[in-house]
Amino acid sequence: MRLLFLGDVMGRSGRAAVAARLADLRARLRADFCVVNAENATNGAGISADHARALLQAGADVLTLGDHAFDQRDMIQFVEAEPRVLRPLNYAKAAPGRGARVYAAQNGAKVLVAQVLGQVFMKRPFADPFAAIDPVLAAAPLGGQVQAALVDMHCEATSEKMAMGHHCDGRASVVVGTHTHIPTADVQILPGGTAYQTDAGMCGDYLSVIGMDKAEPMRRFVAGMPKGRFEPARGEATLCGLLVETDDATGRAVAAHMVREGGRLEPTEP
Ligand SMILES: [Fe+2]
Ligand SMILES: [Fe+2]
């Protein structure tokens, strides 16, 4: 099967790009299943129920969240009511919703999707993501319960993401990083058959500081004087992510390609 993953949807420009282009992108890439990280879709901070509905309507099969999962308060109820939205497995003991679920793709295949948060350089502590993912992968073995499995590793440190890739190698079809909003050029298939990219990048305006209008971050970095709030940049978004082709019998990745579409970043294929 062909799995499409898109990184953190950033504000209005990210939502608009997904709404305008995801259906066409899915068709062109012949994607059977599409997972979108949506943790910054509402003004850069979390995602509202209305915006989650819009991204699902636009062609996402599943939305993952992140450290900003519940910045929009109505997500606390919505994540319980909408099984296509996942929060991180290790967000908090009392967090509503779920961090992993098995879904049916358009071609009938079963796909496990899970999200974990890392611990390095994050603003608050989270439980061990390596211990959190093990029972989830054990309950949905590739080539058995599921035909494919995707793990969204949401964190800051490249080292921790690579370690998660190796930890899941052979047990997940895809491990992809999110949270930094900058795509890394290290798409590869690990020896056990897991497709891996340290960070998918964002669906947002790259004339920015990680998706935010550059004025306020520049004031803080250059002058050291905060003045206002961070606001998402408003220019055209680049859709950034990863397309992985897997073998349904084994769940292993057989091909993996970086995806970049529209906006300022160069496309990955000439
Ligand atoms: Fe994040
Ligand atoms: Fe993010």
Short mmCIF file of C-alpha atoms and ligand atoms in Angstrom, two decimals:
data_model
loop_
_atom_site.label_atom_id
_atom_site.label_comp_id
_atom_site.label_asym_id
_atom_site.label_seq_id
_atom_site.Cartn_x
_atom_site.Cartn_y
_atom_site.Cartn_z
CA MET A 1 0.00 0.00 0.00
CA ARG A 2 0.96 3.63 -0.35
CA LEU A 3 1.01 5.75 2.81
CA LEU A 4 1.17 9.54 2.69
CA PHE A 5 2.22 11.49 5.77
CA LEU A 6 2.16 15.29 6.02
CA GLY A 7 3.89 17.25 8.79
CA ASP A 8 2.52 19.85 11.19
CA VAL A 9 -0.24 21.94 9.56
CA MET A 10 0.58 25.51 10.53
CA GLY A 11 -2.23 28.05 10.91
CA ARG A 12 -4.53 29.37 8.23
CA SER A 13 -2.06 29.05 5.35
CA GLY A 14 -1.39 25.41 6.23
CA ARG A 15 -5.10 24.64 6.46
CA ALA A 16 -5.81 26.42 3.18
CA ALA A 17 -3.09 24.45 1.36
CA VAL A 18 -4.39 21.13 2.70
CA ALA A 19 -7.96 22.06 1.76
CA ALA A 20 -6.97 23.18 -1.74
CA ARG A 21 -4.39 20.54 -2.65
CA LEU A 22 -4.57 17.36 -0.57
CA ALA A 23 -7.20 15.58 -2.67
CA ASP A 24 -5.21 16.18 -5.85
CA LEU A 25 -1.92 15.23 -4.17
CA ARG A 26 -3.44 12.00 -2.88
CA ALA A 27 -4.71 11.14 -6.35
CA ARG A 28 -1.41 11.94 -8.05
CA LEU A 29 0.59 9.93 -5.52
CA ARG A 30 -2.06 7.15 -5.51
CA ALA A 31 -2.05 7.19 -1.72
CA ASP A 32 -4.24 4.54 -0.06
CA PHE A 33 -4.00 6.16 3.35
CA CYS A 34 -3.07 9.62 4.59
CA VAL A 35 -2.00 10.75 8.06
CA VAL A 36 -1.61 14.47 8.80
CA ASN A 37 -0.04 16.04 11.88
CA ALA A 38 -2.42 18.84 12.85
CA GLU A 39 -1.07 20.13 16.17
CA ASN A 40 -0.59 23.73 14.97
CA ALA A 41 -3.56 24.09 12.64
CA THR A 42 -5.48 26.66 14.71
CA ASN A 43 -3.43 29.83 14.87
CA GLY A 44 -0.28 27.76 15.45
CA ALA A 45 -1.51 26.40 18.79
CA GLY A 46 -3.44 23.14 18.79
CA ILE A 47 -6.48 22.47 16.63
CA SER A 48 -10.16 23.18 17.15
CA ALA A 49 -12.89 20.64 16.44
CA ASP A 50 -14.04 22.66 13.41
CA HIS A 51 -10.57 22.77 11.91
CA ALA A 52 -10.08 19.04 12.60
CA ARG A 53 -13.33 18.30 10.72
CA ALA A 54 -12.11 20.43 7.80
CA LEU A 55 -8.78 18.59 7.51
CA LEU A 56 -10.54 15.21 7.65
CA GLN A 57 -12.99 16.45 5.01
CA ALA A 58 -10.05 17.57 2.84
CA GLY A 59 -8.66 14.03 2.64
CA ALA A 60 -6.80 13.14 5.84
CA ASP A 61 -7.72 9.68 7.15
CA VAL A 62 -6.15 10.32 10.55
CA LEU A 63 -4.92 13.44 12.36
CA THR A 64 -2.10 13.22 14.88
CA LEU A 65 -1.44 15.95 17.45
CA GLY A 66 1.57 16.63 19.69
CA ASP A 67 2.68 18.68 22.69
CA HIS A 68 0.07 21.28 21.61
CA ALA A 69 -2.71 18.65 21.51
CA PHE A 70 -5.09 20.43 23.87
CA ASP A 71 -4.21 24.11 23.36
CA GLN A 72 -7.72 24.49 21.87
CA ARG A 73 -9.99 23.45 24.69
CA ASP A 74 -12.74 21.87 22.57
CA MET A 75 -10.24 19.16 21.53
CA ILE A 76 -10.61 17.70 25.03
CA GLN A 77 -14.15 16.58 24.10
CA PHE A 78 -13.59 16.13 20.36
CA VAL A 79 -10.70 13.66 20.71
CA GLU A 80 -13.06 11.34 22.63
CA ALA A 81 -15.81 11.65 20.01
CA GLU A 82 -13.70 11.41 16.84
CA PRO A 83 -11.62 8.19 16.50
CA ARG A 84 -9.71 9.65 13.54
CA VAL A 85 -7.88 12.06 15.88
CA LEU A 86 -4.97 10.70 17.96
CA ARG A 87 -3.10 12.46 20.75
CA PRO A 88 0.37 11.26 21.87
CA LEU A 89 0.41 7.93 23.75
CA ASN A 90 2.50 9.43 26.56
CA TYR A 91 0.90 12.92 26.73
CA ALA A 92 -0.38 12.55 30.30
CA LYS A 93 -1.88 9.84 32.48
CA ALA A 94 -5.31 11.50 32.49
CA ALA A 95 -5.34 12.68 28.86
CA PRO A 96 -8.61 12.09 26.98
CA GLY A 97 -8.63 10.19 23.71
CA ARG A 98 -6.15 7.58 22.54
CA GLY A 99 -2.57 7.51 21.30
CA ALA A 100 -2.88 4.60 18.89
CA ARG A 101 -5.57 2.88 16.87
CA VAL A 102 -5.97 0.47 13.95
CA TYR A 103 -7.75 1.93 10.89
CA ALA A 104 -8.98 0.51 7.58
CA ALA A 105 -7.38 2.03 4.49
CA GLN A 106 -9.22 2.64 1.20
CA ASN A 107 -7.83 -0.65 -0.17
CA GLY A 108 -9.15 -2.57 2.86
CA ALA A 109 -5.76 -3.00 4.52
CA LYS A 110 -5.47 -2.45 8.27
CA VAL A 111 -3.09 0.28 9.37
CA LEU A 112 -1.86 0.97 12.90
CA VAL A 113 -1.17 4.65 13.60
CA ALA A 114 0.51 5.73 16.83
CA GLN A 115 2.10 8.90 18.14
CA VAL A 116 4.67 9.38 20.90
CA LEU A 117 6.32 12.45 22.40
CA GLY A 118 10.05 12.63 23.02
CA GLN A 119 11.69 13.77 26.24
CA VAL A 120 14.78 15.76 25.10
CA PHE A 121 14.51 19.59 25.03
CA MET A 122 10.72 19.54 25.43
CA LYS A 123 9.04 22.26 27.49
CA ARG A 124 7.58 19.82 30.00
CA PRO A 125 8.41 16.21 30.94
CA PHE A 126 6.67 13.25 29.31
CA ALA A 127 6.82 9.54 30.12
CA ASP A 128 9.29 7.27 28.32
CA PRO A 129 8.19 7.02 24.64
CA PHE A 130 10.26 3.87 24.01
CA ALA A 131 8.43 1.99 26.76
CA ALA A 132 5.10 3.45 25.57
CA ILE A 133 5.37 2.24 21.97
CA ASP A 134 6.39 -1.38 22.73
CA PRO A 135 3.03 -2.82 23.83
CA VAL A 136 1.26 -0.98 20.98
CA LEU A 137 3.52 -2.52 18.34
CA ALA A 138 3.36 -5.92 20.05
CA ALA A 139 -0.47 -5.88 19.88
CA ALA A 140 -0.48 -5.12 16.14
CA PRO A 141 2.26 -7.15 14.49
CA LEU A 142 3.06 -6.45 10.83
CA GLY A 143 1.98 -9.28 8.58
CA GLY A 144 -0.49 -10.37 11.26
CA GLN A 145 -3.03 -8.00 12.81
CA VAL A 146 -2.08 -5.15 10.48
CA GLN A 147 -0.68 -4.71 6.99
CA ALA A 148 1.15 -1.47 7.87
CA ALA A 149 2.07 0.59 10.92
CA LEU A 150 3.07 4.26 11.17
CA VAL A 151 4.64 5.91 14.21
CA ASP A 152 4.74 9.72 14.48
CA MET A 153 7.65 10.61 16.82
CA HIS A 154 6.94 14.16 17.96
CA CYS A 155 9.95 15.84 19.52
CA GLU A 156 12.79 18.30 19.22
CA ALA A 157 15.99 16.23 19.17
CA THR A 158 17.15 14.54 15.96
CA SER A 159 19.06 11.97 18.05
CA GLU A 160 15.98 10.86 19.95
CA LYS A 161 14.01 10.54 16.70
CA MET A 162 16.71 8.41 15.07
CA ALA A 163 16.81 6.20 18.16
CA MET A 164 13.03 5.71 17.87
CA GLY A 165 13.47 4.76 14.20
CA HIS A 166 15.94 2.02 15.15
CA HIS A 167 13.83 0.97 18.15
CA CYS A 168 10.84 0.33 15.87
CA ASP A 169 12.82 -1.05 12.91
CA GLY A 170 11.11 -4.20 11.64
CA ARG A 171 8.06 -3.55 13.83
CA ALA A 172 6.68 -0.44 12.07
CA SER A 173 6.43 0.33 8.34
CA VAL A 174 7.17 4.03 8.94
CA VAL A 175 8.70 6.09 11.74
CA VAL A 176 8.49 9.79 10.94
CA GLY A 177 9.42 12.76 13.08
CA THR A 178 7.36 15.90 13.58
CA HIS A 179 7.46 19.06 15.74
CA THR A 180 10.49 20.99 14.40
CA HIS A 181 8.65 22.12 11.21
CA ILE A 182 11.85 21.77 9.14
CA PRO A 183 12.13 18.78 6.77
CA THR A 184 15.29 16.69 7.04
CA ALA A 185 16.99 15.17 3.97
CA ASP A 186 17.54 11.71 5.46
CA VAL A 187 14.65 9.63 4.09
CA GLN A 188 15.79 6.00 4.15
CA ILE A 189 14.64 2.45 4.70
CA LEU A 190 16.27 0.94 7.79
CA PRO A 191 17.62 -2.65 7.65
CA GLY A 192 14.49 -4.21 9.19
CA GLY A 193 12.21 -2.55 6.62
CA THR A 194 11.09 0.61 8.44
CA ALA A 195 10.93 3.78 6.34
CA TYR A 196 12.38 6.68 8.31
CA GLN A 197 12.65 10.48 8.14
CA THR A 198 13.87 12.52 11.10
CA ASP A 199 11.37 15.32 10.45
CA ALA A 200 8.63 15.54 7.86
CA GLY A 201 8.64 19.36 7.92
CA MET A 202 5.46 21.39 8.15
CA CYS A 203 2.53 22.31 5.95
CA GLY A 204 3.15 26.02 6.32
CA ASP A 205 4.75 29.19 4.96
CA TYR A 206 8.55 28.82 4.87
CA LEU A 207 9.13 32.58 4.68
CA SER A 208 8.87 32.59 8.46
CA VAL A 209 10.56 31.31 11.58
CA ILE A 210 9.30 27.71 11.77
CA GLY A 211 5.92 28.85 10.45
CA MET A 212 5.52 31.96 12.58
CA ASP A 213 5.54 35.46 11.09
CA LYS A 214 9.20 36.40 11.44
CA ALA A 215 8.71 39.83 13.05
CA GLU A 216 8.24 38.69 16.66
CA PRO A 217 10.84 35.89 16.67
CA MET A 218 13.35 38.32 15.09
CA ARG A 219 12.64 40.90 17.83
CA ARG A 220 13.24 38.25 20.47
CA PHE A 221 16.41 36.81 18.90
CA VAL A 222 18.01 40.02 17.63
CA ALA A 223 16.89 42.68 20.10
CA GLY A 224 16.13 40.36 23.01
CA MET A 225 12.93 42.34 23.55
CA PRO A 226 9.60 40.52 23.18
CA LYS A 227 6.86 42.88 22.07
CA GLY A 228 3.90 40.90 20.86
CA ARG A 229 2.50 37.43 20.33
CA PHE A 230 3.63 34.85 17.81
CA GLU A 231 1.33 34.77 14.78
CA PRO A 232 1.47 32.19 11.97
CA ALA A 233 2.96 33.52 8.71
CA ARG A 234 0.31 34.13 6.04
CA GLY A 235 2.12 33.27 2.77
CA GLU A 236 1.45 30.23 0.63
CA ALA A 237 2.24 26.98 2.43
CA THR A 238 4.45 24.17 1.20
CA LEU A 239 2.95 20.75 1.91
CA CYS A 240 5.83 18.68 3.36
CA GLY A 241 5.91 15.01 4.17
CA LEU A 242 6.74 11.51 3.11
CA LEU A 243 5.27 8.89 0.77
CA VAL A 244 6.00 5.28 1.68
CA GLU A 245 5.17 2.22 -0.36
CA THR A 246 4.86 -0.97 1.68
CA ASP A 247 4.47 -4.68 0.98
CA ASP A 248 1.07 -5.72 2.39
CA ALA A 249 2.25 -9.27 3.15
CA THR A 250 5.16 -8.23 5.37
CA GLY A 251 4.36 -4.60 6.25
CA ARG A 252 7.89 -3.64 5.24
CA ALA A 253 8.62 -0.45 3.34
CA VAL A 254 9.82 -1.03 -0.21
CA ALA A 255 10.16 2.63 -1.26
CA ALA A 256 10.17 5.99 0.50
CA HIS A 257 10.18 9.49 -0.98
CA MET A 258 10.20 12.97 0.50
CA VAL A 259 7.14 15.00 -0.55
CA ARG A 260 7.17 18.79 -1.06
CA GLU A 261 4.34 20.52 -2.85
CA GLY A 262 3.70 24.19 -3.57
CA GLY A 263 4.86 27.29 -1.73
CA ARG A 264 8.50 28.37 -1.47
CA LEU A 265 10.42 25.10 -1.09
CA GLU A 266 11.72 23.43 -4.23
CA PRO A 267 9.83 20.28 -5.20
CA THR A 268 11.76 17.06 -4.57
CA GLU A 269 11.54 15.90 -8.18
CA PRO A 270 12.44 18.12 -11.15
FE FE B 1 5.00 20.15 18.71
FE FE B 2 4.45 21.63 15.51
#
